[in-house]
PDB file of C-alpha atoms in Angstrom:
ATOM      1  CA  MET A   1     -69.151 -96.837-178.247  1.00 41.00           C
ATOM      2  CA  ILE A   2     -72.893 -96.096-178.038  1.00 46.00           C
ATOM      3  CA  LEU A   3     -74.145 -95.864-181.585  1.00 54.00           C
ATOM      4  CA  SER A   4     -75.927 -92.721-182.778  1.00 63.00           C
ATOM      5  CA  PHE A   5     -76.348 -92.595-186.543  1.00 66.00           C
ATOM      6  CA  PRO A   6     -74.850 -91.429-188.752  1.00 78.00           C
ATOM      7  CA  VAL A   7     -71.471 -92.547-187.408  1.00 85.00           C
ATOM      8  CA  PHE A   8     -67.987 -92.188-188.906  1.00 90.00           C
ATOM      9  CA  TYR A   9     -65.350 -94.788-188.206  1.00 91.00           C
ATOM     10  CA  THR A  10     -61.614 -95.154-188.531  1.00 92.00           C
ATOM     11  CA  THR A  11     -59.454 -98.214-187.996  1.00 91.00           C
ATOM     12  CA  LYS A  12     -56.107 -96.421-188.259  1.00 87.00           C
ATOM     13  CA  PHE A  13     -55.060 -97.335-184.715  1.00 86.00           C
ATOM     14  CA  ALA A  14     -57.344-100.354-184.267  1.00 87.00           C
ATOM     15  CA  THR A  15     -56.337-103.837-183.187  1.00 87.00           C
ATOM     16  CA  LEU A  16     -58.078-107.192-183.492  1.00 81.00           C
ATOM     17  CA  ALA A  17     -60.502-107.635-180.602  1.00 78.00           C
ATOM     18  CA  GLY A  18     -62.708-110.420-181.893  1.00 72.00           C
ATOM     19  CA  ALA A  19     -63.468-112.791-184.720  1.00 71.00           C
ATOM     20  CA  SER A  20     -66.375-113.521-187.002  1.00 72.00           C
ATOM     21  CA  SER A  21     -67.155-114.986-190.385  1.00 76.00           C
ATOM     22  CA  CYS A  22     -66.525-111.421-191.613  1.00 76.00           C
ATOM     23  CA  THR A  23     -62.804-111.910-190.973  1.00 72.00           C
ATOM     24  CA  PRO A  24     -61.879-114.362-193.728  1.00 60.00           C
ATOM     25  CA  GLY A  25     -58.160-113.650-193.567  1.00 64.00           C
ATOM     26  CA  GLY A  26     -57.955-113.800-189.783  1.00 67.00           C
ATOM     27  CA  SER A  27     -55.679-110.749-189.646  1.00 78.00           C
ATOM     28  CA  ASP A  28     -58.218-107.940-189.722  1.00 88.00           C
ATOM     29  CA  VAL A  29     -58.443-105.111-187.213  1.00 90.00           C
ATOM     30  CA  ASP A  30     -61.814-103.998-185.894  1.00 91.00           C
ATOM     31  CA  VAL A  31     -63.828-101.270-184.176  1.00 92.00           C
ATOM     32  CA  TRP A  32     -67.002-101.916-182.208  1.00 92.00           C
ATOM     33  CA  TYR A  33     -70.286-100.115-181.531  1.00 91.00           C
ATOM     34  CA  LYS A  34     -73.481-100.996-179.724  1.00 90.00           C
ATOM     35  CA  TYR A  35     -77.113-100.182-180.353  1.00 91.00           C
ATOM     36  CA  THR A  36     -80.168-100.639-178.118  1.00 92.00           C
ATOM     37  CA  ALA A  37     -83.640-100.807-179.658  1.00 91.00           C
ATOM     38  CA  ASN A  38     -86.411 -98.670-178.180  1.00 90.00           C
ATOM     39  CA  THR A  39     -89.139-100.728-179.845  1.00 89.00           C
ATOM     40  CA  ASN A  40     -89.550-104.050-181.602  1.00 88.00           C
ATOM     41  CA  GLY A  41     -88.337-103.954-185.188  1.00 87.00           C
ATOM     42  CA  GLN A  42     -85.442-104.395-187.546  1.00 86.00           C
ATOM     43  CA  LEU A  43     -82.194-102.451-187.612  1.00 88.00           C
ATOM     44  CA  LEU A  44     -80.785-101.827-191.080  1.00 85.00           C
ATOM     45  CA  VAL A  45     -77.186-100.578-191.200  1.00 89.00           C
ATOM     46  CA  ASN A  46     -75.525 -99.503-194.427  1.00 87.00           C
ATOM     47  CA  LEU A  47     -71.726 -99.150-194.409  1.00 89.00           C
ATOM     48  CA  VAL A  48     -69.973 -96.889-196.910  1.00 88.00           C
ATOM     49  CA  SER A  49     -66.186 -97.093-197.061  1.00 90.00           C
ATOM     50  CA  ASP A  50     -64.122 -94.183-198.357  1.00 91.00           C
ATOM     51  CA  ALA A  51     -62.405 -96.727-200.612  1.00 88.00           C
ATOM     52  CA  GLY A  52     -65.595 -97.186-202.628  1.00 85.00           C
ATOM     53  CA  ASP A  53     -66.344-100.499-204.285  1.00 82.00           C
ATOM     54  CA  SER A  54     -62.797-101.734-203.762  1.00 84.00           C
ATOM     55  CA  ALA A  55     -63.909-102.323-200.163  1.00 85.00           C
ATOM     56  CA  ILE A  56     -66.349-105.035-201.258  1.00 84.00           C
ATOM     57  CA  GLY A  57     -65.092-108.349-199.961  1.00 84.00           C
ATOM     58  CA  GLN A  58     -62.567-106.564-197.728  1.00 87.00           C
ATOM     59  CA  VAL A  59     -64.480-104.439-195.209  1.00 89.00           C
ATOM     60  CA  GLY A  60     -66.825-106.499-193.049  1.00 88.00           C
ATOM     61  CA  LEU A  61     -69.908-105.484-191.106  1.00 90.00           C
ATOM     62  CA  SER A  62     -71.161-107.973-188.533  1.00 90.00           C
ATOM     63  CA  ALA A  63     -73.667-107.941-185.678  1.00 91.00           C
ATOM     64  CA  PHE A  64     -73.473-109.857-182.397  1.00 92.00           C
ATOM     65  CA  THR A  65     -75.582-110.411-179.323  1.00 92.00           C
ATOM     66  CA  ALA A  66     -74.842-108.052-176.429  1.00 92.00           C
ATOM     67  CA  ASP A  67     -72.378-110.517-174.866  1.00 91.00           C
ATOM     68  CA  GLY A  68     -70.416-110.686-178.123  1.00 89.00           C
ATOM     69  CA  LEU A  69     -70.678-114.475-178.268  1.00 88.00           C
ATOM     70  CA  THR A  70     -73.256-115.089-181.001  1.00 88.00           C
ATOM     71  CA  GLU A  71     -72.982-113.667-184.497  1.00 88.00           C
ATOM     72  CA  LEU A  72     -76.361-112.543-185.846  1.00 86.00           C
ATOM     73  CA  ASP A  73     -75.398-111.204-189.263  1.00 84.00           C
ATOM     74  CA  CYS A  74     -72.302-110.776-191.403  1.00 84.00           C
ATOM     75  CA  ASP A  75     -71.754-109.044-194.726  1.00 83.00           C
ATOM     76  CA  LEU A  76     -68.604-108.404-196.738  1.00 82.00           C
ATOM     77  CA  GLY A  77     -70.472-106.649-199.512  1.00 75.00           C
ATOM     78  CA  GLU A  78     -71.761-109.672-201.364  1.00 63.00           C
ATOM     79  CA  ASP A  79     -75.314-108.617-200.446  1.00 54.00           C
ATOM     80  CA  ALA A  80     -74.788-104.858-200.574  1.00 45.00           C
ATOM     81  CA  ASN A  81     -77.335-104.307-203.316  1.00 43.00           C
ATOM     82  CA  ARG A  82     -79.987-106.753-202.108  1.00 47.00           C
ATOM     83  CA  ILE A  83     -82.177-103.834-200.994  1.00 51.00           C
ATOM     84  CA  PRO A  84     -83.044-101.204-203.631  1.00 49.00           C
ATOM     85  CA  GLY A  85     -81.682 -97.805-202.716  1.00 55.00           C
ATOM     86  CA  TYR A  86     -78.959 -99.091-200.391  1.00 57.00           C
ATOM     87  CA  THR A  87     -75.715 -99.171-202.330  1.00 59.00           C
ATOM     88  CA  GLY A  88     -73.070 -99.234-199.605  1.00 67.00           C
ATOM     89  CA  GLN A  89     -70.238-101.723-199.498  1.00 75.00           C
ATOM     90  CA  ALA A  90     -71.825-103.766-196.688  1.00 79.00           C
ATOM     91  CA  THR A  91     -75.346-104.055-195.307  1.00 77.00           C
ATOM     92  CA  GLY A  92     -76.429-105.364-191.906  1.00 80.00           C
ATOM     93  CA  LEU A  93     -79.934-106.502-191.001  1.00 80.00           C
ATOM     94  CA  VAL A  94     -80.801-107.372-187.389  1.00 85.00           C
ATOM     95  CA  SER A  95     -84.244-108.218-186.029  1.00 85.00           C
ATOM     96  CA  MET A  96     -84.581-106.859-182.479  1.00 88.00           C
ATOM     97  CA  ARG A  97     -86.923-106.596-179.507  1.00 87.00           C
ATOM     98  CA  ALA A  98     -87.472-103.469-177.396  1.00 91.00           C
ATOM     99  CA  GLY A  99     -84.617-103.071-174.913  1.00 93.00           C
ATOM    100  CA  GLU A 100     -82.386-105.551-176.739  1.00 92.00           C
ATOM    101  CA  THR A 101     -78.779-104.528-177.402  1.00 94.00           C
ATOM    102  CA  VAL A 102     -76.611-105.681-180.297  1.00 93.00           C
ATOM    103  CA  LEU A 103     -72.937-105.109-180.969  1.00 92.00           C
ATOM    104  CA  LEU A 104     -71.816-103.987-184.435  1.00 92.00           C
ATOM    105  CA  ARG A 105     -68.306-104.777-185.650  1.00 91.00           C
ATOM    106  CA  VAL A 106     -66.497-103.112-188.546  1.00 92.00           C
ATOM    107  CA  SER A 107     -63.421-105.068-189.662  1.00 90.00           C
ATOM    108  CA  VAL A 108     -60.712-104.083-192.151  1.00 91.00           C
ATOM    109  CA  PRO A 109     -57.596-105.938-193.333  1.00 90.00           C
ATOM    110  CA  ALA A 110     -54.683-104.815-191.149  1.00 89.00           C
ATOM    111  CA  SER A 111     -52.685-103.828-194.227  1.00 89.00           C
ATOM    112  CA  GLN A 112     -55.451-101.431-195.281  1.00 89.00           C
ATOM    113  CA  SER A 113     -56.426 -99.989-191.896  1.00 89.00           C
ATOM    114  CA  GLY A 114     -54.512 -96.739-192.316  1.00 89.00           C
ATOM    115  CA  GLY A 115     -55.803 -95.941-195.824  1.00 90.00           C
ATOM    116  CA  ALA A 116     -59.134 -95.099-197.396  1.00 91.00           C
ATOM    117  CA  MET A 117     -60.470 -98.580-196.710  1.00 89.00           C
ATOM    118  CA  GLY A 118     -60.047 -97.960-192.983  1.00 91.00           C
ATOM    119  CA  THR A 119     -62.339 -94.946-192.867  1.00 94.00           C
ATOM    120  CA  GLY A 120     -65.950 -94.440-193.751  1.00 92.00           C
ATOM    121  CA  GLY A 121     -69.390 -94.093-192.270  1.00 90.00           C
ATOM    122  CA  MET A 122     -72.548 -95.946-191.385  1.00 90.00           C
ATOM    123  CA  ILE A 123     -76.132 -94.847-191.826  1.00 86.00           C
ATOM    124  CA  ALA A 124     -79.118 -96.715-190.484  1.00 85.00           C
ATOM    125  CA  GLU A 125     -82.858 -96.903-190.200  1.00 83.00           C
ATOM    126  CA  PHE A 126     -85.082 -98.823-187.824  1.00 86.00           C
ATOM    127  CA  ASP A 127     -88.213-100.485-189.165  1.00 81.00           C
ATOM    128  CA  SER A 128     -90.609-100.952-186.247  1.00 82.00           C
ATOM    129  CA  LEU A 129     -93.055-102.872-188.449  1.00 75.00           C
ATOM    130  CA  LEU A 130     -90.713-105.807-189.112  1.00 75.00           C
ATOM    131  CA  PRO A 131     -89.741-107.371-185.755  1.00 77.00           C
ATOM    132  CA  ASN A 132     -89.948-111.028-186.805  1.00 86.00           C
ATOM    133  CA  ASP A 133     -87.344-111.339-189.546  1.00 84.00           C
ATOM    134  CA  THR A 134     -85.539-114.096-187.636  1.00 85.00           C
ATOM    135  CA  CYS A 135     -86.742-117.220-185.851  1.00 89.00           C
ATOM    136  CA  ARG A 136     -85.336-116.088-182.512  1.00 85.00           C
ATOM    137  CA  ASN A 137     -87.716-113.097-182.639  1.00 87.00           C
ATOM    138  CA  ALA A 138     -90.711-114.933-184.064  1.00 91.00           C
ATOM    139  CA  THR A 139     -94.075-113.217-183.624  1.00 91.00           C
ATOM    140  CA  GLU A 140     -96.287-115.125-181.198  1.00 93.00           C
ATOM    141  CA  ILE A 141     -99.639-116.290-182.545  1.00 96.00           C
ATOM    142  CA  VAL A 142    -102.039-116.113-179.600  1.00 92.00           C
ATOM    143  CA  LEU A 143    -105.131-118.302-179.480  1.00 91.00           C
ATOM    144  CA  ALA A 144    -106.669-119.317-176.144  1.00 88.00           C
ATOM    145  CA  GLY A 145    -108.685-122.215-177.532  1.00 84.00           C
ATOM    146  CA  PRO A 146    -110.256-123.603-180.698  1.00 86.00           C
ATOM    147  CA  GLY A 147    -111.003-120.877-183.204  1.00 90.00           C
ATOM    148  CA  VAL A 148    -109.483-118.725-185.936  1.00 94.00           C
ATOM    149  CA  GLN A 149    -106.745-116.111-185.550  1.00 94.00           C
ATOM    150  CA  ASP A 150    -105.277-113.856-188.260  1.00 92.00           C
ATOM    151  CA  THR A 151    -101.821-112.484-187.401  1.00 91.00           C
ATOM    152  CA  ASN A 152    -100.817-109.590-189.643  1.00 84.00           C
ATOM    153  CA  TYR A 153     -97.265-108.860-190.687  1.00 80.00           C
ATOM    154  CA  TYR A 154     -95.533-106.131-192.631  1.00 72.00           C
ATOM    155  CA  SER A 155     -94.245-106.248-196.187  1.00 62.00           C
ATOM    156  CA  MET A 156     -90.994-108.175-196.643  1.00 71.00           C
ATOM    157  CA  HIS A 157     -89.190-105.410-198.525  1.00 66.00           C
ATOM    158  CA  LEU A 158     -86.450-105.281-195.864  1.00 67.00           C
ATOM    159  CA  ALA A 159     -86.552-108.919-194.820  1.00 74.00           C
ATOM    160  CA  GLN A 160     -83.565-111.202-195.100  1.00 75.00           C
ATOM    161  CA  ASN A 161     -83.472-114.952-195.554  1.00 78.00           C
ATOM    162  CA  GLU A 162     -82.734-116.984-192.434  1.00 73.00           C
ATOM    163  CA  GLY A 163     -82.662-120.708-192.898  1.00 66.00           C
ATOM    164  CA  SER A 164     -82.721-123.222-195.691  1.00 61.00           C
ATOM    165  CA  THR A 165     -84.046-122.640-199.182  1.00 56.00           C
ATOM    166  CA  GLY A 166     -85.748-124.757-201.768  1.00 54.00           C
ATOM    167  CA  PHE A 167     -87.414-127.389-199.586  1.00 63.00           C
ATOM    168  CA  CYS A 168     -90.721-126.987-201.361  1.00 73.00           C
ATOM    169  CA  TYR A 169     -90.718-123.384-202.519  1.00 72.00           C
ATOM    170  CA  ASP A 170     -88.080-122.784-205.149  1.00 70.00           C
ATOM    171  CA  ALA A 171     -87.755-119.209-206.377  1.00 64.00           C
ATOM    172  CA  GLY A 172     -85.082-120.208-208.879  1.00 67.00           C
ATOM    173  CA  ASP A 173     -82.204-117.750-208.945  1.00 70.00           C
ATOM    174  CA  VAL A 174     -84.239-115.104-207.112  1.00 71.00           C
ATOM    175  CA  GLU A 175     -83.575-114.536-203.419  1.00 73.00           C
ATOM    176  CA  GLN A 176     -86.161-115.773-200.951  1.00 79.00           C
ATOM    177  CA  ARG A 177     -87.126-113.662-197.945  1.00 82.00           C
ATOM    178  CA  ASP A 178     -88.826-114.863-194.788  1.00 86.00           C
ATOM    179  CA  VAL A 179     -90.654-113.869-191.618  1.00 89.00           C
ATOM    180  CA  TRP A 180     -91.260-116.100-188.589  1.00 93.00           C
ATOM    181  CA  PHE A 181     -94.099-116.935-186.209  1.00 95.00           C
ATOM    182  CA  SER A 182     -94.459-119.166-183.155  1.00 97.00           C
ATOM    183  CA  PHE A 183     -97.534-120.980-181.859  1.00 97.00           C
ATOM    184  CA  THR A 184     -98.100-123.033-178.709  1.00 96.00           C
ATOM    185  CA  ALA A 185    -101.254-125.142-178.755  1.00 92.00           C
ATOM    186  CA  PRO A 186    -103.527-124.424-175.756  1.00 87.00           C
ATOM    187  CA  VAL A 187    -105.446-127.699-176.249  1.00 80.00           C
ATOM    188  CA  ASN A 188    -105.121-130.940-178.166  1.00 77.00           C
ATOM    189  CA  GLY A 189    -106.340-130.435-181.685  1.00 81.00           C
ATOM    190  CA  GLU A 190    -105.513-129.814-185.288  1.00 86.00           C
ATOM    191  CA  ALA A 191    -103.811-126.590-186.402  1.00 93.00           C
ATOM    192  CA  THR A 192    -104.123-125.288-189.960  1.00 95.00           C
ATOM    193  CA  PHE A 193    -101.815-122.489-191.130  1.00 96.00           C
ATOM    194  CA  GLU A 194    -102.523-120.419-194.253  1.00 94.00           C
ATOM    195  CA  SER A 195    -100.723-117.536-195.973  1.00 90.00           C
ATOM    196  CA  LEU A 196    -103.216-114.832-196.929  1.00 88.00           C
ATOM    197  CA  GLN A 197    -103.481-111.368-198.451  1.00 83.00           C
ATOM    198  CA  ASP A 198    -106.324-108.826-198.555  1.00 76.00           C
ATOM    199  CA  GLY A 199    -109.765-110.372-198.524  1.00 73.00           C
ATOM    200  CA  GLY A 200    -108.578-113.711-197.234  1.00 79.00           C
ATOM    201  CA  VAL A 201    -107.143-114.681-200.610  1.00 82.00           C
ATOM    202  CA  GLY A 202    -104.203-117.101-200.661  1.00 84.00           C
ATOM    203  CA  LEU A 203    -100.778-115.484-201.041  1.00 83.00           C
ATOM    204  CA  ALA A 204     -98.169-117.262-203.168  1.00 80.00           C
ATOM    205  CA  GLY A 205     -95.022-118.376-201.386  1.00 84.00           C
ATOM    206  CA  GLY A 206     -93.893-121.079-199.025  1.00 86.00           C
ATOM    207  CA  LEU A 207     -94.830-122.253-195.530  1.00 91.00           C
ATOM    208  CA  GLU A 208     -92.579-124.346-193.297  1.00 92.00           C
ATOM    209  CA  LEU A 209     -93.116-125.771-189.811  1.00 93.00           C
ATOM    210  CA  TYR A 210     -90.223-126.491-187.415  1.00 93.00           C
ATOM    211  CA  ASP A 211     -90.115-127.840-183.882  1.00 91.00           C
ATOM    212  CA  VAL A 212     -87.580-125.240-182.677  1.00 90.00           C
ATOM    213  CA  CYS A 213     -85.338-122.626-184.245  1.00 89.00           C
ATOM    214  CA  GLY A 214     -82.709-124.482-186.238  1.00 84.00           C
ATOM    215  CA  GLY A 215     -84.464-127.754-185.518  1.00 87.00           C
ATOM    216  CA  SER A 216     -86.319-130.387-187.492  1.00 86.00           C
ATOM    217  CA  LEU A 217     -88.518-129.500-190.430  1.00 89.00           C
ATOM    218  CA  PHE A 218     -91.957-131.008-189.841  1.00 89.00           C
ATOM    219  CA  GLU A 219     -93.603-130.072-193.103  1.00 89.00           C
ATOM    220  CA  CYS A 220     -93.487-127.560-195.931  1.00 90.00           C
ATOM    221  CA  ASN A 221     -95.883-126.424-198.624  1.00 91.00           C
ATOM    222  CA  GLY A 222     -95.204-124.035-201.476  1.00 85.00           C
ATOM    223  CA  GLY A 223     -97.409-122.679-204.224  1.00 80.00           C
ATOM    224  CA  ALA A 224    -100.133-120.168-205.014  1.00 84.00           C
ATOM    225  CA  GLU A 225    -102.068-120.824-201.777  1.00 88.00           C
ATOM    226  CA  PRO A 226     -99.815-122.640-199.274  1.00 91.00           C
ATOM    227  CA  VAL A 227    -101.584-124.459-196.424  1.00 93.00           C
ATOM    228  CA  ILE A 228    -100.251-126.803-193.724  1.00 94.00           C
ATOM    229  CA  THR A 229    -102.363-128.810-191.281  1.00 92.00           C
ATOM    230  CA  ARG A 230    -100.767-130.517-188.292  1.00 89.00           C
ATOM    231  CA  PRO A 231    -102.172-132.403-185.258  1.00 82.00           C
ATOM    232  CA  MET A 232    -100.907-130.795-182.052  1.00 86.00           C
ATOM    233  CA  THR A 233    -101.033-131.638-178.370  1.00 79.00           C
ATOM    234  CA  ALA A 234    -101.592-129.113-175.600  1.00 79.00           C
ATOM    235  CA  GLY A 235     -98.350-127.297-174.799  1.00 87.00           C
ATOM    236  CA  GLU A 236     -96.643-128.242-178.077  1.00 91.00           C
ATOM    237  CA  THR A 237     -94.884-125.367-179.891  1.00 95.00           C
ATOM    238  CA  VAL A 238     -94.119-124.987-183.586  1.00 96.00           C
ATOM    239  CA  LYS A 239     -92.142-122.351-185.469  1.00 96.00           C
ATOM    240  CA  VAL A 240     -93.784-121.123-188.667  1.00 95.00           C
ATOM    241  CA  ARG A 241     -91.617-119.782-191.482  1.00 93.00           C
ATOM    242  CA  LEU A 242     -93.231-117.867-194.339  1.00 89.00           C
ATOM    243  CA  LEU A 243     -91.185-117.373-197.506  1.00 87.00           C
ATOM    244  CA  ARG A 244     -91.720-115.195-200.559  1.00 82.00           C
ATOM    245  CA  SER A 245     -89.640-114.529-203.627  1.00 76.00           C
ATOM    246  CA  ALA A 246     -87.875-111.157-203.540  1.00 71.00           C
ATOM    247  CA  ASP A 247     -89.183-110.281-206.989  1.00 68.00           C
ATOM    248  CA  LEU A 248     -92.846-110.667-206.007  1.00 68.00           C
ATOM    249  CA  PRO A 249     -94.730-107.406-205.373  1.00 63.00           C
ATOM    250  CA  ASN A 250     -95.009-106.269-201.775  1.00 65.00           C
ATOM    251  CA  MET A 251     -98.481-106.514-200.272  1.00 65.00           C
ATOM    252  CA  LEU A 252     -99.680-103.955-197.725  1.00 65.00           C
ATOM    253  CA  ASN A 253    -101.908-106.376-195.827  1.00 73.00           C
ATOM    254  CA  GLN A 254    -100.604-109.879-195.269  1.00 83.00           C
ATOM    255  CA  SER A 255    -101.406-112.395-192.561  1.00 87.00           C
ATOM    256  CA  VAL A 256    -100.913-115.911-191.347  1.00 92.00           C
ATOM    257  CA  ARG A 257    -104.262-117.494-190.516  1.00 94.00           C
ATOM    258  CA  LEU A 258    -104.380-120.161-187.839  1.00 95.00           C
ATOM    259  CA  THR A 259    -107.472-122.341-187.547  1.00 95.00           C
ATOM    260  CA  LEU A 260    -107.409-124.566-184.457  1.00 93.00           C
ATOM    261  CA  THR A 261    -109.936-127.320-183.911  1.00 86.00           C
ATOM    262  CA  GLY A 262    -110.023-129.424-180.754  1.00 76.00           C
ATOM    263  CA  SER A 263    -110.960-129.161-177.101  1.00 67.00           C
ATOM    264  CA  GLY A 264    -109.495-129.046-173.621  1.00 63.00           C
ATOM    265  CA  CYS A 265    -110.647-132.567-172.862  1.00 72.00           C
ATOM    266  CA  GLY A 266    -107.600-134.347-174.164  1.00 73.00           C
ATOM    267  CA  PRO A 267    -107.170-136.685-177.115  1.00 80.00           C
ATOM    268  CA  ALA A 268    -110.094-138.906-176.035  1.00 85.00           C
ATOM    269  CA  ASP A 269    -112.448-136.125-177.186  1.00 84.00           C
ATOM    270  CA  THR A 270    -112.078-137.251-180.763  1.00 84.00           C
ATOM    271  CA  ASN A 271    -115.135-135.379-182.042  1.00 80.00           C
ATOM    272  CA  GLY A 272    -114.009-132.090-180.478  1.00 73.00           C
ATOM    273  CA  ASP A 273    -117.319-131.276-178.769  1.00 73.00           C
ATOM    274  CA  GLY A 274    -115.708-130.371-175.453  1.00 70.00           C
ATOM    275  CA  GLN A 275    -116.809-133.474-173.586  1.00 79.00           C
ATOM    276  CA  VAL A 276    -115.824-137.132-173.361  1.00 86.00           C
ATOM    277  CA  THR A 277    -118.662-139.542-174.191  1.00 88.00           C
ATOM    278  CA  PRO A 278    -119.046-143.004-175.763  1.00 90.00           C
ATOM    279  CA  ALA A 279    -119.691-141.190-179.070  1.00 90.00           C
ATOM    280  CA  ASP A 280    -115.993-140.393-179.153  1.00 91.00           C
ATOM    281  CA  PHE A 281    -115.217-144.108-179.401  1.00 92.00           C
ATOM    282  CA  THR A 282    -117.097-144.356-182.701  1.00 92.00           C
ATOM    283  CA  VAL A 283    -115.054-141.433-184.015  1.00 91.00           C
ATOM    284  CA  TRP A 284    -111.845-143.090-182.810  1.00 92.00           C
ATOM    285  CA  ILE A 285    -112.710-146.368-184.604  1.00 94.00           C
ATOM    286  CA  ASN A 286    -113.253-144.420-187.829  1.00 93.00           C
ATOM    287  CA  ALA A 287    -109.976-142.566-187.290  1.00 92.00           C
ATOM    288  CA  PHE A 288    -108.157-145.870-186.731  1.00 93.00           C
ATOM    289  CA  ASN A 289    -109.627-147.465-189.839  1.00 94.00           C
ATOM    290  CA  ASN A 290    -108.720-144.467-191.990  1.00 92.00           C
ATOM    291  CA  ASN A 291    -105.436-143.502-190.294  1.00 88.00           C
ATOM    292  CA  LEU A 292    -106.759-140.070-189.303  1.00 86.00           C
ATOM    293  CA  PRO A 293    -105.050-137.719-186.818  1.00 81.00           C
ATOM    294  CA  GLU A 294    -107.679-138.438-184.119  1.00 83.00           C
ATOM    295  CA  CYS A 295    -106.328-141.983-183.852  1.00 89.00           C
ATOM    296  CA  ASP A 296    -103.143-140.676-182.225  1.00 86.00           C
ATOM    297  CA  GLN A 297    -103.572-140.740-178.450  1.00 84.00           C
ATOM    298  CA  ASN A 298    -100.087-139.829-177.243  1.00 77.00           C
ATOM    299  CA  GLY A 299     -98.841-137.166-179.690  1.00 71.00           C
ATOM    300  CA  ASP A 300     -96.297-139.246-181.603  1.00 75.00           C
ATOM    301  CA  ASN A 301     -98.156-138.774-184.911  1.00 74.00           C
ATOM    302  CA  VAL A 302     -98.636-142.477-185.639  1.00 81.00           C
ATOM    303  CA  CYS A 303    -101.672-144.744-185.461  1.00 87.00           C
ATOM    304  CA  THR A 304    -101.435-148.316-184.149  1.00 87.00           C
ATOM    305  CA  PRO A 305    -103.835-150.822-182.500  1.00 88.00           C
ATOM    306  CA  THR A 306    -102.214-150.078-179.123  1.00 86.00           C
ATOM    307  CA  TYR A 307    -104.006-146.736-179.125  1.00 88.00           C
ATOM    308  CA  PHE A 308    -107.263-148.526-178.313  1.00 88.00           C
ATOM    309  CA  THR A 309    -105.947-149.046-174.777  1.00 89.00           C
ATOM    310  CA  ALA A 310    -104.570-145.497-174.790  1.00 88.00           C
ATOM    311  CA  TRP A 311    -107.990-144.136-175.782  1.00 89.00           C
ATOM    312  CA  ILE A 312    -109.630-146.048-172.928  1.00 91.00           C
ATOM    313  CA  ASN A 313    -107.119-144.551-170.465  1.00 88.00           C
ATOM    314  CA  ASN A 314    -107.652-141.058-171.851  1.00 86.00           C
ATOM    315  CA  TYR A 315    -111.432-141.596-171.738  1.00 88.00           C
ATOM    316  CA  ASN A 316    -111.251-142.583-168.080  1.00 88.00           C
ATOM    317  CA  THR A 317    -109.167-139.485-167.344  1.00 79.00           C
ATOM    318  CA  GLY A 318    -111.925-137.310-168.794  1.00 74.00           C
ATOM    319  CA  CYS A 319    -111.730-133.531-169.121  1.00 64.00           C
TER     320      CYS A 319
END
């Protein structure tokens, strides 16, 4: 069924057509809907069962990709009150891109499908200012070469938490919320990521860098002014996760600042002046002696004497 909110559902004559983590008993029946986004943003669905709070832990609301194979979100009511003002028995949050379709599944225990628990409604809103609530829809940070780029993002008041918690930013018993960014280095260089608020002032929270969605954590930094600096090679991509505690005040203007130093001449251009000259060898020797990022000549983030030969080869290659 094409979804047009508000929508009223009934599972009285439903059967089981799928499975998800929102079917803990394995004997639920379900009804399905689909929604296609007109713009980038986040779909928030709030389910209200006619059975009231007795539906919590019983009636499930889950979201899937358009092919029905990948579950994007699932709630049995345990997070129903995570967003102020939304007090339904289940809440669904799905980050989407324009033209993307998701399937929504309402599941009810088979023994309850003909009663009040099997009927209810769903209301929704679409927040076009929060398209990057999940890693798969990370906002691209675009920088054509060395320089500085501020990428703004919207307040996290509707954000959910996707990924691990407590690596280096521990909010205690308070929920953490996150937004995601992606950056592909156009040249070899050093990328510095900062979390900022109005006026370029550091914004408390956590920063994490991953190689891919669900992949390895490169580095994390949490505190009043989180900053991460990482050497990158041309074509390398990182995923940037920004976390904040749910009890921190929302800021109207927030950004991730990327400062990229380097050049298009390859790793032999150790002084970053856009050309390869014997002066770069002096910089490389200093980098080797002090284990600095410029010592690395093949992108494996280590520094060994073998990189002398690698620097010579890169020098001969030139720009």
